[in-house]
PDB file of C-alpha atoms in Angstrom:
ATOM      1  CA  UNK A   1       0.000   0.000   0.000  1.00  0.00           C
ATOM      2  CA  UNK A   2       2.657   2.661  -1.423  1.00  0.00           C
ATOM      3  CA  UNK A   3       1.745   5.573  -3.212  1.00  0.00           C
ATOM      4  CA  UNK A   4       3.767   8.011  -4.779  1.00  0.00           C
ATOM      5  CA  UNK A   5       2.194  11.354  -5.185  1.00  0.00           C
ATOM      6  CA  UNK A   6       3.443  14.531  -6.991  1.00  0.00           C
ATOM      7  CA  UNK A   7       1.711  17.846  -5.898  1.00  0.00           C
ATOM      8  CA  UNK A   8       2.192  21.088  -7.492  1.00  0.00           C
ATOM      9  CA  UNK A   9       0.827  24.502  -7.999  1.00  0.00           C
ATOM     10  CA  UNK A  10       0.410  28.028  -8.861  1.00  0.00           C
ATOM     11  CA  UNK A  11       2.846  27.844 -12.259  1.00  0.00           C
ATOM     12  CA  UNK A  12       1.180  31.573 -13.608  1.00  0.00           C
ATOM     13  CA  UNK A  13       1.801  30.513 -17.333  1.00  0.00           C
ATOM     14  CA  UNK A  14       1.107  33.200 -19.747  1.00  0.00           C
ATOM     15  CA  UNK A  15       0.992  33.744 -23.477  1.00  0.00           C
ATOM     16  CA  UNK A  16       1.990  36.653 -25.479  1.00  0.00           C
ATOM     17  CA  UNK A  17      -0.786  37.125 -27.634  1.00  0.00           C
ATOM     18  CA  UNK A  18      -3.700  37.001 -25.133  1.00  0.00           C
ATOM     19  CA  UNK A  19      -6.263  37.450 -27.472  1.00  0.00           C
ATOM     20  CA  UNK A  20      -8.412  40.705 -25.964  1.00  0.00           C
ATOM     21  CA  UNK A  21     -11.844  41.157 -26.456  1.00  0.00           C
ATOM     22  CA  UNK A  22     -13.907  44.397 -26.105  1.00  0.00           C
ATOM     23  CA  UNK A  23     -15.701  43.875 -23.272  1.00  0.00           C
ATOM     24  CA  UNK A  24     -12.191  42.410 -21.448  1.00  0.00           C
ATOM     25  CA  UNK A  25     -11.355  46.344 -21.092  1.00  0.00           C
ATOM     26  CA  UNK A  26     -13.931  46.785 -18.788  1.00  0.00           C
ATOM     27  CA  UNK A  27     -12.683  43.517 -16.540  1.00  0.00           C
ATOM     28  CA  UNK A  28     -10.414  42.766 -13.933  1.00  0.00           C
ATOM     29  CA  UNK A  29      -7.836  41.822 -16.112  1.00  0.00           C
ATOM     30  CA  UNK A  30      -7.007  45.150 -16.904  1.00  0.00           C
ATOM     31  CA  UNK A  31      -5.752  46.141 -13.353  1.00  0.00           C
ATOM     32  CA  UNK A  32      -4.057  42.445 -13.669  1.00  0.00           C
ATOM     33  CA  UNK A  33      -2.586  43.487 -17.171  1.00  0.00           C
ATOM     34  CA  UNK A  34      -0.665  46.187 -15.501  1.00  0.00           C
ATOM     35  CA  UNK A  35       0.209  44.518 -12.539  1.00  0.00           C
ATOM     36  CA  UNK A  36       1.819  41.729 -14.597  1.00  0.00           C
ATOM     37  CA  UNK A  37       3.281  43.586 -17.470  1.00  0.00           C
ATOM     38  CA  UNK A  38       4.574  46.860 -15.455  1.00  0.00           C
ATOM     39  CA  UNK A  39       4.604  46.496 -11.114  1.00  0.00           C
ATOM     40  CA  UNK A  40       6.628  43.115 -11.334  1.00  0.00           C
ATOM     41  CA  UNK A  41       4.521  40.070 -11.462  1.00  0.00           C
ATOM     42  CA  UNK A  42       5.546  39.325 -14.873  1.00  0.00           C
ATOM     43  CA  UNK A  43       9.331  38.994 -13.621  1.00  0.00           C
ATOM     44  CA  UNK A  44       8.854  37.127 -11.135  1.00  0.00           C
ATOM     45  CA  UNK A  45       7.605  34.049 -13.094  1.00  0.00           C
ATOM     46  CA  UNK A  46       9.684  34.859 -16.362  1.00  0.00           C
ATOM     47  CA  UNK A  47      11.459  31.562 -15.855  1.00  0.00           C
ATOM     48  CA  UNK A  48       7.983  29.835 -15.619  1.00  0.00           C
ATOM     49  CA  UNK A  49       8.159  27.766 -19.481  1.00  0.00           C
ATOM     50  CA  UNK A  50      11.285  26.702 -18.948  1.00  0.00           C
ATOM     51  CA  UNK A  51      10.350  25.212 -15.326  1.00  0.00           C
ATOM     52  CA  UNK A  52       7.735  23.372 -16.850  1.00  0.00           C
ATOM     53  CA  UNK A  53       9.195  21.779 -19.347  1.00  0.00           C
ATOM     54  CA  UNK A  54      11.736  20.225 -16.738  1.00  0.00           C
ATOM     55  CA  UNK A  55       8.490  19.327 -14.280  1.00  0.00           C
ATOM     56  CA  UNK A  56       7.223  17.208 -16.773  1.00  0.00           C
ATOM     57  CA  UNK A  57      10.332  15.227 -16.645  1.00  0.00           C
ATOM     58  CA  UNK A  58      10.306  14.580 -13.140  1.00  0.00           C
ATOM     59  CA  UNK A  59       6.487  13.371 -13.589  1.00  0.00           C
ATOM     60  CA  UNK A  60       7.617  10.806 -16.277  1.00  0.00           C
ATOM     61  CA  UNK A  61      11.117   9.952 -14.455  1.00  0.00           C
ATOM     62  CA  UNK A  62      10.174   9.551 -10.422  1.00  0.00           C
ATOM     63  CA  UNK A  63       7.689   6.873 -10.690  1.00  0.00           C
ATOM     64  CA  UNK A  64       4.974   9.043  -9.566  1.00  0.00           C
ATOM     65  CA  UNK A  65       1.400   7.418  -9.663  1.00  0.00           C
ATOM     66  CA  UNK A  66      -0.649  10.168  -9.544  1.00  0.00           C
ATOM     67  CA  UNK A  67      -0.354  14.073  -9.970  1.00  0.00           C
ATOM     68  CA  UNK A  68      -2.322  16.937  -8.302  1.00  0.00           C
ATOM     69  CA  UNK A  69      -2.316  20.386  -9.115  1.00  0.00           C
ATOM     70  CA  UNK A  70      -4.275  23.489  -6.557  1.00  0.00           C
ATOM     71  CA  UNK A  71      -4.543  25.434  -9.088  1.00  0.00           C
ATOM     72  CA  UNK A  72      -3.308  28.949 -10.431  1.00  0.00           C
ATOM     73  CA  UNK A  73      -2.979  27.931 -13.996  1.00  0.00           C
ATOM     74  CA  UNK A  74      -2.823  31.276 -15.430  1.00  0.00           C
ATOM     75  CA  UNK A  75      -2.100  35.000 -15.071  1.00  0.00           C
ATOM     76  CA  UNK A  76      -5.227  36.716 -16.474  1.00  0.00           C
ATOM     77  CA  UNK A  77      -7.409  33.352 -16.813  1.00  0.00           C
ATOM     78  CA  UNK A  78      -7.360  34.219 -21.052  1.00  0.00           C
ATOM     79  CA  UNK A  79      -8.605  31.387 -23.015  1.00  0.00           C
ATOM     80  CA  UNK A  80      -5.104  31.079 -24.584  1.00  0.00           C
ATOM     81  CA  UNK A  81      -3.122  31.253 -20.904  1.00  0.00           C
ATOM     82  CA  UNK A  82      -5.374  28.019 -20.641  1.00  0.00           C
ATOM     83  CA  UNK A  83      -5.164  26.119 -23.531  1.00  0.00           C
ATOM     84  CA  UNK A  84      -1.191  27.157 -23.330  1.00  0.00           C
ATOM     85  CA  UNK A  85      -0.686  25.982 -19.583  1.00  0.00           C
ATOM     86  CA  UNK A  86      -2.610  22.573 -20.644  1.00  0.00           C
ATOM     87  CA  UNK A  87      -0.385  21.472 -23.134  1.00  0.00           C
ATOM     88  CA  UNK A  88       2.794  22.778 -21.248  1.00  0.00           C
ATOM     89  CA  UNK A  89       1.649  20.724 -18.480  1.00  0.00           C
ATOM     90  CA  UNK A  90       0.864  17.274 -20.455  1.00  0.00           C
ATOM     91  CA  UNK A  91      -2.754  17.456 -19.081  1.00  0.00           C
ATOM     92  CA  UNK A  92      -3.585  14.955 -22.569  1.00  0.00           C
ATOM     93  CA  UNK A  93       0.084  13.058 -22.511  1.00  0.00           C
ATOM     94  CA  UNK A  94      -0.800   9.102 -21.821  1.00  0.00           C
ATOM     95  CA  UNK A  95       3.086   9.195 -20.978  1.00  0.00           C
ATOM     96  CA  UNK A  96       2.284  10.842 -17.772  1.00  0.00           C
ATOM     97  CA  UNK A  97       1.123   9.898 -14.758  1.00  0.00           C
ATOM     98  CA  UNK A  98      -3.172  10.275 -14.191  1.00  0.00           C
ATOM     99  CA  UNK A  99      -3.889  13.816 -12.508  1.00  0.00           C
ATOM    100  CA  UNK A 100      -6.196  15.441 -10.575  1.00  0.00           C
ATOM    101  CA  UNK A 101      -6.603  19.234 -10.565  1.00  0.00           C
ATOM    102  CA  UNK A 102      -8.680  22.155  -8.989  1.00  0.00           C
ATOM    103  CA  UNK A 103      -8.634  26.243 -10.515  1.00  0.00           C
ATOM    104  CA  UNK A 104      -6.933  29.222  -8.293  1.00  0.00           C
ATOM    105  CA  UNK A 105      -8.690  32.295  -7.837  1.00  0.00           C
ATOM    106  CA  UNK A 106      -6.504  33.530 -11.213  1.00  0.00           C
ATOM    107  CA  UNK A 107      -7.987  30.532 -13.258  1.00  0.00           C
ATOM    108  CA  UNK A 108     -11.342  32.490 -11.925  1.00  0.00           C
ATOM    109  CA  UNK A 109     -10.559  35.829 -12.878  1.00  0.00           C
ATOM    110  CA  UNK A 110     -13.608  36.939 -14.215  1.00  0.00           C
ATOM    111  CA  UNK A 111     -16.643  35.921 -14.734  1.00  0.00           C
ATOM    112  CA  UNK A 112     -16.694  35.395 -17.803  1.00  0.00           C
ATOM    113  CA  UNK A 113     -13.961  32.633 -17.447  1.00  0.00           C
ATOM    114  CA  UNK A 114     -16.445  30.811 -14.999  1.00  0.00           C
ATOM    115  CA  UNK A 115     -19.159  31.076 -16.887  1.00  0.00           C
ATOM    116  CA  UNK A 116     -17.469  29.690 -19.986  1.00  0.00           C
ATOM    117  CA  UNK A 117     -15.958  26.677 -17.277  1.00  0.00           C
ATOM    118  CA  UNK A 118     -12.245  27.696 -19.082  1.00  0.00           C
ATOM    119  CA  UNK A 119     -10.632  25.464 -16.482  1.00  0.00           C
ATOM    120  CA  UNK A 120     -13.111  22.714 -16.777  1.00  0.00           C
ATOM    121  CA  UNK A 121     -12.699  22.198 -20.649  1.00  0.00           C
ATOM    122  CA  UNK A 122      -9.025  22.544 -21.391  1.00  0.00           C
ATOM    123  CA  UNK A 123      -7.962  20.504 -18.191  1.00  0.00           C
ATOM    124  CA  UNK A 124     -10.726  17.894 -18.484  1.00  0.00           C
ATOM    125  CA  UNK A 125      -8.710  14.942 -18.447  1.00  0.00           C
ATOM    126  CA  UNK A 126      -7.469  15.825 -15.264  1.00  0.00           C
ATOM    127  CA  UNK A 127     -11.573  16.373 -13.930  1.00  0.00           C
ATOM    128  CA  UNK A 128     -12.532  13.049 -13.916  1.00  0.00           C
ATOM    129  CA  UNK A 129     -14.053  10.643 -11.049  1.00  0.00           C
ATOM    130  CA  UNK A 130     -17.175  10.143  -8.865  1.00  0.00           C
ATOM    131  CA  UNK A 131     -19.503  12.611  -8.802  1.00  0.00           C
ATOM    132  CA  UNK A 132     -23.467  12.595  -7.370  1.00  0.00           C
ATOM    133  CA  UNK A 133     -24.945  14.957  -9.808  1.00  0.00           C
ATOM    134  CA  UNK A 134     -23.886  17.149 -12.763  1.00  0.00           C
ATOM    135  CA  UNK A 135     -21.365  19.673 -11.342  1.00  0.00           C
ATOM    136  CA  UNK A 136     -18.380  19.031 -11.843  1.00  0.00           C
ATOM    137  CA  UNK A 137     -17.421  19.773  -8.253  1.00  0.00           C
ATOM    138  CA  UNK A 138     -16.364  17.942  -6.053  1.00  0.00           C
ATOM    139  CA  UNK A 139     -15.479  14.904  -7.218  1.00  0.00           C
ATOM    140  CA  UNK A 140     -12.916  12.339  -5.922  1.00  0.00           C
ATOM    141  CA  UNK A 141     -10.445   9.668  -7.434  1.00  0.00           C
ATOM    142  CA  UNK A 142      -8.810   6.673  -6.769  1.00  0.00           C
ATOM    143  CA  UNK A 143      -5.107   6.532  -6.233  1.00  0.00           C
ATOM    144  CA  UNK A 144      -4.376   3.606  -4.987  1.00  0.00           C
ATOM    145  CA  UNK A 145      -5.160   2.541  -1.240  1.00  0.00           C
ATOM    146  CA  UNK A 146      -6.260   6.538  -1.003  1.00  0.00           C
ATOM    147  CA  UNK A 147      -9.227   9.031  -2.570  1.00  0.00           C
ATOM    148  CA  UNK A 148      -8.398  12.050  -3.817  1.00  0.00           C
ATOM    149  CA  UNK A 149     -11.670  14.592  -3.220  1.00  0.00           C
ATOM    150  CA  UNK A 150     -11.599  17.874  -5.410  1.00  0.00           C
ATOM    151  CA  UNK A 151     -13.103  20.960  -3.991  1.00  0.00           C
ATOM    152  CA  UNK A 152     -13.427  23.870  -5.935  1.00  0.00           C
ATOM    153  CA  UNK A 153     -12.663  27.328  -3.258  1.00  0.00           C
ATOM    154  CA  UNK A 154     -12.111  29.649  -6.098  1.00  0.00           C
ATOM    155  CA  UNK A 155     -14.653  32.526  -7.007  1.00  0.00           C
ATOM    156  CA  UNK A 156     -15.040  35.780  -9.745  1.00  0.00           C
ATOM    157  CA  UNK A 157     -14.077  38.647  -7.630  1.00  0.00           C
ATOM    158  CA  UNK A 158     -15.241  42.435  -8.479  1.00  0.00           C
ATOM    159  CA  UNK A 159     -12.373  44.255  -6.944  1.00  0.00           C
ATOM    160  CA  UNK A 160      -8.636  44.148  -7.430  1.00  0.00           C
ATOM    161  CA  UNK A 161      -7.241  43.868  -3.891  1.00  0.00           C
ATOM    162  CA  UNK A 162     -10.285  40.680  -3.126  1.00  0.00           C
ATOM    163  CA  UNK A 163      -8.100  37.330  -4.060  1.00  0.00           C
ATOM    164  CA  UNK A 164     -10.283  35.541  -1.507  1.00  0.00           C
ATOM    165  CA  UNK A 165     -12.189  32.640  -2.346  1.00  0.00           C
ATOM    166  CA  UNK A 166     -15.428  30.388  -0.906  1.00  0.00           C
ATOM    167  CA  UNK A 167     -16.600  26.652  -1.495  1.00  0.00           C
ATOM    168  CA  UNK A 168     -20.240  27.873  -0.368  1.00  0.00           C
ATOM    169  CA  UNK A 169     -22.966  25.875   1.297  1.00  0.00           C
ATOM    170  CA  UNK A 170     -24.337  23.849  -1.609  1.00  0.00           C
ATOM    171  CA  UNK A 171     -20.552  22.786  -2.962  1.00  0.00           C
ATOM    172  CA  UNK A 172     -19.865  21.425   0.947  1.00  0.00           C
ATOM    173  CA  UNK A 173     -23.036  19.651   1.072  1.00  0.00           C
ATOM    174  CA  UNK A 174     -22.250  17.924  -2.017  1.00  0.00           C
ATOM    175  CA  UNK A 175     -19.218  17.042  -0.516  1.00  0.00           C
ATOM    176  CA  UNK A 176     -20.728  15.463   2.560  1.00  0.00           C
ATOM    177  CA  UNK A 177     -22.952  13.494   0.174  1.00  0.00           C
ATOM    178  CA  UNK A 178     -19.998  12.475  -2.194  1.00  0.00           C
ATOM    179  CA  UNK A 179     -17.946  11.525   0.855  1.00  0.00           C
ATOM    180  CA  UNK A 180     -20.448   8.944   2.419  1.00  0.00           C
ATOM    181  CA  UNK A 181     -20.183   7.122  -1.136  1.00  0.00           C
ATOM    182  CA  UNK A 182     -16.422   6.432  -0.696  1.00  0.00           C
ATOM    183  CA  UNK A 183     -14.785   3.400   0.697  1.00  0.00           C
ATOM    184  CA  UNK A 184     -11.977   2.512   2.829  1.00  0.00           C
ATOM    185  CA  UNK A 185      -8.357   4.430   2.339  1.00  0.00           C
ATOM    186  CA  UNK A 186      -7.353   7.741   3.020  1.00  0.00           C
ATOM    187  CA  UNK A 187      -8.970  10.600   2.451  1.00  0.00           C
ATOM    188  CA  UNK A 188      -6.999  13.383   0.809  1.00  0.00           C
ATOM    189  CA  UNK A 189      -8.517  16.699  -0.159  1.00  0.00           C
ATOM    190  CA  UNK A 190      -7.214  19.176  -2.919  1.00  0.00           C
ATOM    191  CA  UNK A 191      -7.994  22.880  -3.101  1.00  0.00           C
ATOM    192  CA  UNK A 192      -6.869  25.850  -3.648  1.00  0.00           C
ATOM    193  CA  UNK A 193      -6.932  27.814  -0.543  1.00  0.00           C
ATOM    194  CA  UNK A 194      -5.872  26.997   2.587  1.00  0.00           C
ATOM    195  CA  UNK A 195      -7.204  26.408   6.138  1.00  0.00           C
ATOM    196  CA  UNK A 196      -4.436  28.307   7.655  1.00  0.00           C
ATOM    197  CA  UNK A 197      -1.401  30.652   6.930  1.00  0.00           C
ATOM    198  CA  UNK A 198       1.889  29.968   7.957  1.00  0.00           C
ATOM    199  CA  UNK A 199       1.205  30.604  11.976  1.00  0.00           C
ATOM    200  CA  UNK A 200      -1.986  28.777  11.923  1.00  0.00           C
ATOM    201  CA  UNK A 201      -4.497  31.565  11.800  1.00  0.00           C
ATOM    202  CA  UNK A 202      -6.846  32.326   8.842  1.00  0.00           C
ATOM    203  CA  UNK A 203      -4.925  34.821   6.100  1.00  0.00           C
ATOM    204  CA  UNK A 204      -6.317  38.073   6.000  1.00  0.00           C
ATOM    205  CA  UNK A 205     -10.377  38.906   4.771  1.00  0.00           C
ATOM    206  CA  UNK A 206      -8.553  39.871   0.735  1.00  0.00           C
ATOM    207  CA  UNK A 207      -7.092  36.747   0.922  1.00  0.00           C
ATOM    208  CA  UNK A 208      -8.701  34.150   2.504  1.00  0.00           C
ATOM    209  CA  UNK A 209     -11.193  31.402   1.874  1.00  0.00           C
ATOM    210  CA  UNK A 210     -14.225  33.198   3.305  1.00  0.00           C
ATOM    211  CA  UNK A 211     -15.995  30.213   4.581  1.00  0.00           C
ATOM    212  CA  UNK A 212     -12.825  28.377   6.352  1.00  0.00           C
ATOM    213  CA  UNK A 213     -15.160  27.425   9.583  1.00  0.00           C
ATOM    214  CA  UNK A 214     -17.670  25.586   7.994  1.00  0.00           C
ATOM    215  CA  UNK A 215     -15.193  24.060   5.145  1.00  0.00           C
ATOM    216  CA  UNK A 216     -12.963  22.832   8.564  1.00  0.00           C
ATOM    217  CA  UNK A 217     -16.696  21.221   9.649  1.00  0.00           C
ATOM    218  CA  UNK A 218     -17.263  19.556   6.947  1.00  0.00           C
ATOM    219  CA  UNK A 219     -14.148  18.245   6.312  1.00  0.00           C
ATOM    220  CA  UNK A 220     -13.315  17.035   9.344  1.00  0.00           C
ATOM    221  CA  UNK A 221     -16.788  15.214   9.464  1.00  0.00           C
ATOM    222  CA  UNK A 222     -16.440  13.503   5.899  1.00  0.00           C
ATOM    223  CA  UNK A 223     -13.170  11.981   7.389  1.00  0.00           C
ATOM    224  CA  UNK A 224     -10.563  13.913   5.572  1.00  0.00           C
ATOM    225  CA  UNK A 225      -7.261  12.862   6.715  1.00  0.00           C
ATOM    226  CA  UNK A 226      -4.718  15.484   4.721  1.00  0.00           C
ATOM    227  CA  UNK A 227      -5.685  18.949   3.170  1.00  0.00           C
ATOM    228  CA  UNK A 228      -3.762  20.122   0.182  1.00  0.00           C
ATOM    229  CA  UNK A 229      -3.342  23.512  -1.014  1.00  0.00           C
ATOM    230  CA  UNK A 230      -1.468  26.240  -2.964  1.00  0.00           C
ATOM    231  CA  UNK A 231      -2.249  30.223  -3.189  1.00  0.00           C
ATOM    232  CA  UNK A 232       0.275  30.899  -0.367  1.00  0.00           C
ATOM    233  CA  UNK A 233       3.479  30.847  -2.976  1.00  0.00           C
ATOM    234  CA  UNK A 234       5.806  29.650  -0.221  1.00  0.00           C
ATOM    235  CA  UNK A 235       5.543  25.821   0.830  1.00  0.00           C
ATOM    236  CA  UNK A 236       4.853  24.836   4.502  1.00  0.00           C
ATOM    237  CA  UNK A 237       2.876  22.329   6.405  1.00  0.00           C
ATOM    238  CA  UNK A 238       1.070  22.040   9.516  1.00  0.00           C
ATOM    239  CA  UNK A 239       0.367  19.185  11.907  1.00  0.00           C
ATOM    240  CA  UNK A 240      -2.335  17.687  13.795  1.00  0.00           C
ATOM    241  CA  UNK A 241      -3.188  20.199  16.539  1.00  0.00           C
ATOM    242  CA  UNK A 242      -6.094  21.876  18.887  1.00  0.00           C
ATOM    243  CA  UNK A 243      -6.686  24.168  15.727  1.00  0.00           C
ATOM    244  CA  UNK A 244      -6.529  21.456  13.216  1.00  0.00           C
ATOM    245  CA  UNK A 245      -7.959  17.943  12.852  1.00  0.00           C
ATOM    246  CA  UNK A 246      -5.718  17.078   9.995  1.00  0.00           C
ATOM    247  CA  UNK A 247      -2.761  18.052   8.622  1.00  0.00           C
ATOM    248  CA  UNK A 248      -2.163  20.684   6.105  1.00  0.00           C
ATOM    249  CA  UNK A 249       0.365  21.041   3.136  1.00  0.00           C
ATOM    250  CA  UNK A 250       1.206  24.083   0.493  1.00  0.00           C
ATOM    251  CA  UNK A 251       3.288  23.011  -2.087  1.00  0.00           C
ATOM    252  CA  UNK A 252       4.118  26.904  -2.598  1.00  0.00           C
ATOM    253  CA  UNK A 253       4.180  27.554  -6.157  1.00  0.00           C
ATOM    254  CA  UNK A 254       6.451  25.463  -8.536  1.00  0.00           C
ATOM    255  CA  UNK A 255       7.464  28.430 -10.836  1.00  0.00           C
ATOM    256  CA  UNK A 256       7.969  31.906  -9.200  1.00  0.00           C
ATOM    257  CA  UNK A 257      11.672  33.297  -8.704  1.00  0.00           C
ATOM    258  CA  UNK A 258      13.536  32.077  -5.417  1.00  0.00           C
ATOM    259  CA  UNK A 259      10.186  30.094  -3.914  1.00  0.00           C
ATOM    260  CA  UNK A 260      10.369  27.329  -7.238  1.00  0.00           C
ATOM    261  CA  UNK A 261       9.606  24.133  -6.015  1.00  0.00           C
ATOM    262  CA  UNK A 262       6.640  21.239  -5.922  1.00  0.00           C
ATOM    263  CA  UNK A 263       6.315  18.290  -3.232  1.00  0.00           C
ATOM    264  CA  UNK A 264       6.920  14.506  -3.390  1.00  0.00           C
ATOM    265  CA  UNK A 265       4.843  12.000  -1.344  1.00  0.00           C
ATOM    266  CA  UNK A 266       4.990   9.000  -0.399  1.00  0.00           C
ATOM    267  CA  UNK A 267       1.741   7.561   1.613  1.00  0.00           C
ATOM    268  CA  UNK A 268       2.098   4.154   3.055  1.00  0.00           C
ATOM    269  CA  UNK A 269      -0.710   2.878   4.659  1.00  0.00           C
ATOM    270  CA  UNK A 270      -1.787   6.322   6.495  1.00  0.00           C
ATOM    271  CA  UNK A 271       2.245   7.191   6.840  1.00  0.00           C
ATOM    272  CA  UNK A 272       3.201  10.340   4.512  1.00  0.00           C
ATOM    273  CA  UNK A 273       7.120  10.893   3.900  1.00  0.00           C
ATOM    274  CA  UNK A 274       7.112  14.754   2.152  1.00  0.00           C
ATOM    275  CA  UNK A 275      10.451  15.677   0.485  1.00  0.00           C
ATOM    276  CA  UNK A 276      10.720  19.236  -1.233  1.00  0.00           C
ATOM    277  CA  UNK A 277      11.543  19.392  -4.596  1.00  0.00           C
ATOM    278  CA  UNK A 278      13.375  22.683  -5.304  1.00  0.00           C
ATOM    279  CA  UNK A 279      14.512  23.770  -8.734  1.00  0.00           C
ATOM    280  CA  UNK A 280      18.325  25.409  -8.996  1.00  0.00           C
ATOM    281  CA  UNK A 281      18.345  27.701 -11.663  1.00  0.00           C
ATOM    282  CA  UNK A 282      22.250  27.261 -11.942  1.00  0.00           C
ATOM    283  CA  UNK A 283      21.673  23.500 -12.676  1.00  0.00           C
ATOM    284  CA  UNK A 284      18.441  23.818 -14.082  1.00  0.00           C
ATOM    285  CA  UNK A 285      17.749  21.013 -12.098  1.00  0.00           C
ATOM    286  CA  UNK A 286      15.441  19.871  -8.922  1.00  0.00           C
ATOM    287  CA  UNK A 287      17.127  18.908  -6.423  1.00  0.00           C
ATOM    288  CA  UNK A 288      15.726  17.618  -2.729  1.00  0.00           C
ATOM    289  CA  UNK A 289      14.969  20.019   0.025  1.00  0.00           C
ATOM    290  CA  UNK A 290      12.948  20.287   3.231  1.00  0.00           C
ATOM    291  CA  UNK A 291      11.600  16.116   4.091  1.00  0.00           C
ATOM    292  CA  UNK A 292       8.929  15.847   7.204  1.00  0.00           C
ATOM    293  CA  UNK A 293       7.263  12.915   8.345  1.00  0.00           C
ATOM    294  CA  UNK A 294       3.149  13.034   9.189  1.00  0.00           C
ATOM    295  CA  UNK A 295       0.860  10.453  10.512  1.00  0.00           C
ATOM    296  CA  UNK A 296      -2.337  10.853   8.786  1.00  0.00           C
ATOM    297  CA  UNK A 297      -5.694  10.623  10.831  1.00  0.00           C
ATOM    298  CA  UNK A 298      -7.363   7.145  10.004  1.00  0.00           C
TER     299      UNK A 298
END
């Protein structure tokens, strides 16, 4: 009962060409236009293609079984930045490992890229499992002796400082229902937002996910044993404790300057060995960083 697990997240992949539309000038993305192209975000994942492209080796090369991305596809959540970021990532390559995926508040930009389910179509492969009714959250997948349980947190937001995010009440009771469907194993849930920041306290109102108490609730009563997350670019975990009922991981983001990195797994039984994976620019390489032991909840 060994599983090997590859989790990674916010890459930011852009295109050049974005492919505006009229009614685009009146979005979000404008605001995010600028931020990207002249106040710095833009450098900061400039290496982001190249990191890719060397990702995709370690999924083929490590003996992963399964994949999961939290999310954070894109920049501007442009039709192109997704069909782009989809074939960069392999999302249709039968040489890689099966994946599971969830959007980032920046895959729900607008709107308009909700509406349209962007995410949904280009990373489709990557969307399927059990399900209870026609959304396409959650659902959950087998991996082995463990479920993987997708849970979409990200919403549209109207103004530029609000990257928080919600899984609302209807989403979680789907969940409850989905969950009570599932057999034995593990229960591992992937998200986009996190319970907790760093010291274990909700992130601030712009940035958190807005309903964190009852999502805690509800997952802690539909058994999950691990939470897994991106949106915080910096990786970190947190333990069992008073606050928390299971443990908590952010894989930080695999692509932006100085914080590059995704995380390895290895779940035996309800034992998870975590070893950091973090790129070196000088060896364009990944190399092995920060390893930590958890016992999982059974």
């Amino acid at each position: 009962m060994t599983l090997r697990l590859a989790h990674f997240s916010d890459v930011h992949l852009t295109v050049k060409a974005l492919g505006w539309r009229r009614r685009d000038l009146m979005s979000k993305q404008i605001t995010g236009y600028v931020n990207v192209r002249l106040l710095g975000r833009g450098a900061r994942f400039k290496h982001a293609p190249r990191i890719v492209e060397l990702l995709r080796q370690e999924f083929i090369s490590r003996g992963y079984d399964h994949l999961i991305f939290s999310g954070d596809a894109t920049k501007l959540a442009f039709e192109r930045e997704f069909a782009n970021a989809a074939e960069r990532l392999g999302v249709n390559d039968p040489a890689q490992p099966p994946g599971i995926a969830v959007p980032g508040n920046h895959d729900f930009y607008t709107r308009d890229a909700r509406d349209r389910r962007l995410f949904d179509v280009h990373f489709k492969p990557w969307l399927t499992g059990h399900r209870i009714d026609d959304h396409v959250y959650p659902f959950a997948q087998r991996a082995g002796h463990a479920w993987l349980i997708a849970v979409n947190s990200s919403t549209p937001n109207w103004w530029t400082f609000d990257a928080s995010g919600m899984m609302g009440p209807e989403q979680l009771a789907r969940l409850r229902t989905l969950c009570s469907t599932l057999d034995g194993g593990p229960r591992i849930m992937v998200t986009h937002y996190p319970l907790r920041a760093p010291n274990r306290k909700p992130e601030r109102r712009s940035h958190r996910l807005r309903d964190h108490a009852a999502a805690m609730t509800t997952a802690k009563d539909c058994g999950i044993s691990l939470w897994l997350h991106g949106h915080i670019h910096k990786p970190y975990y947190l333990d069992v404790g008073p606050d928390l009922p299971f443990p908590t991981i952010s894989s930080g983001s695999c692509t932006q300057t100085g914080r590059w990195c995704y995380n390895d797994y290895t779940l035996n039984g309800h034992h998870l060995q975590v070893v950091q994976r973090k790129y070196d620019i000088l060896q364009h390489a990944f190399t092995d960083g920060m390893h930590a032991e958890l016992q999982l909840p059974a």
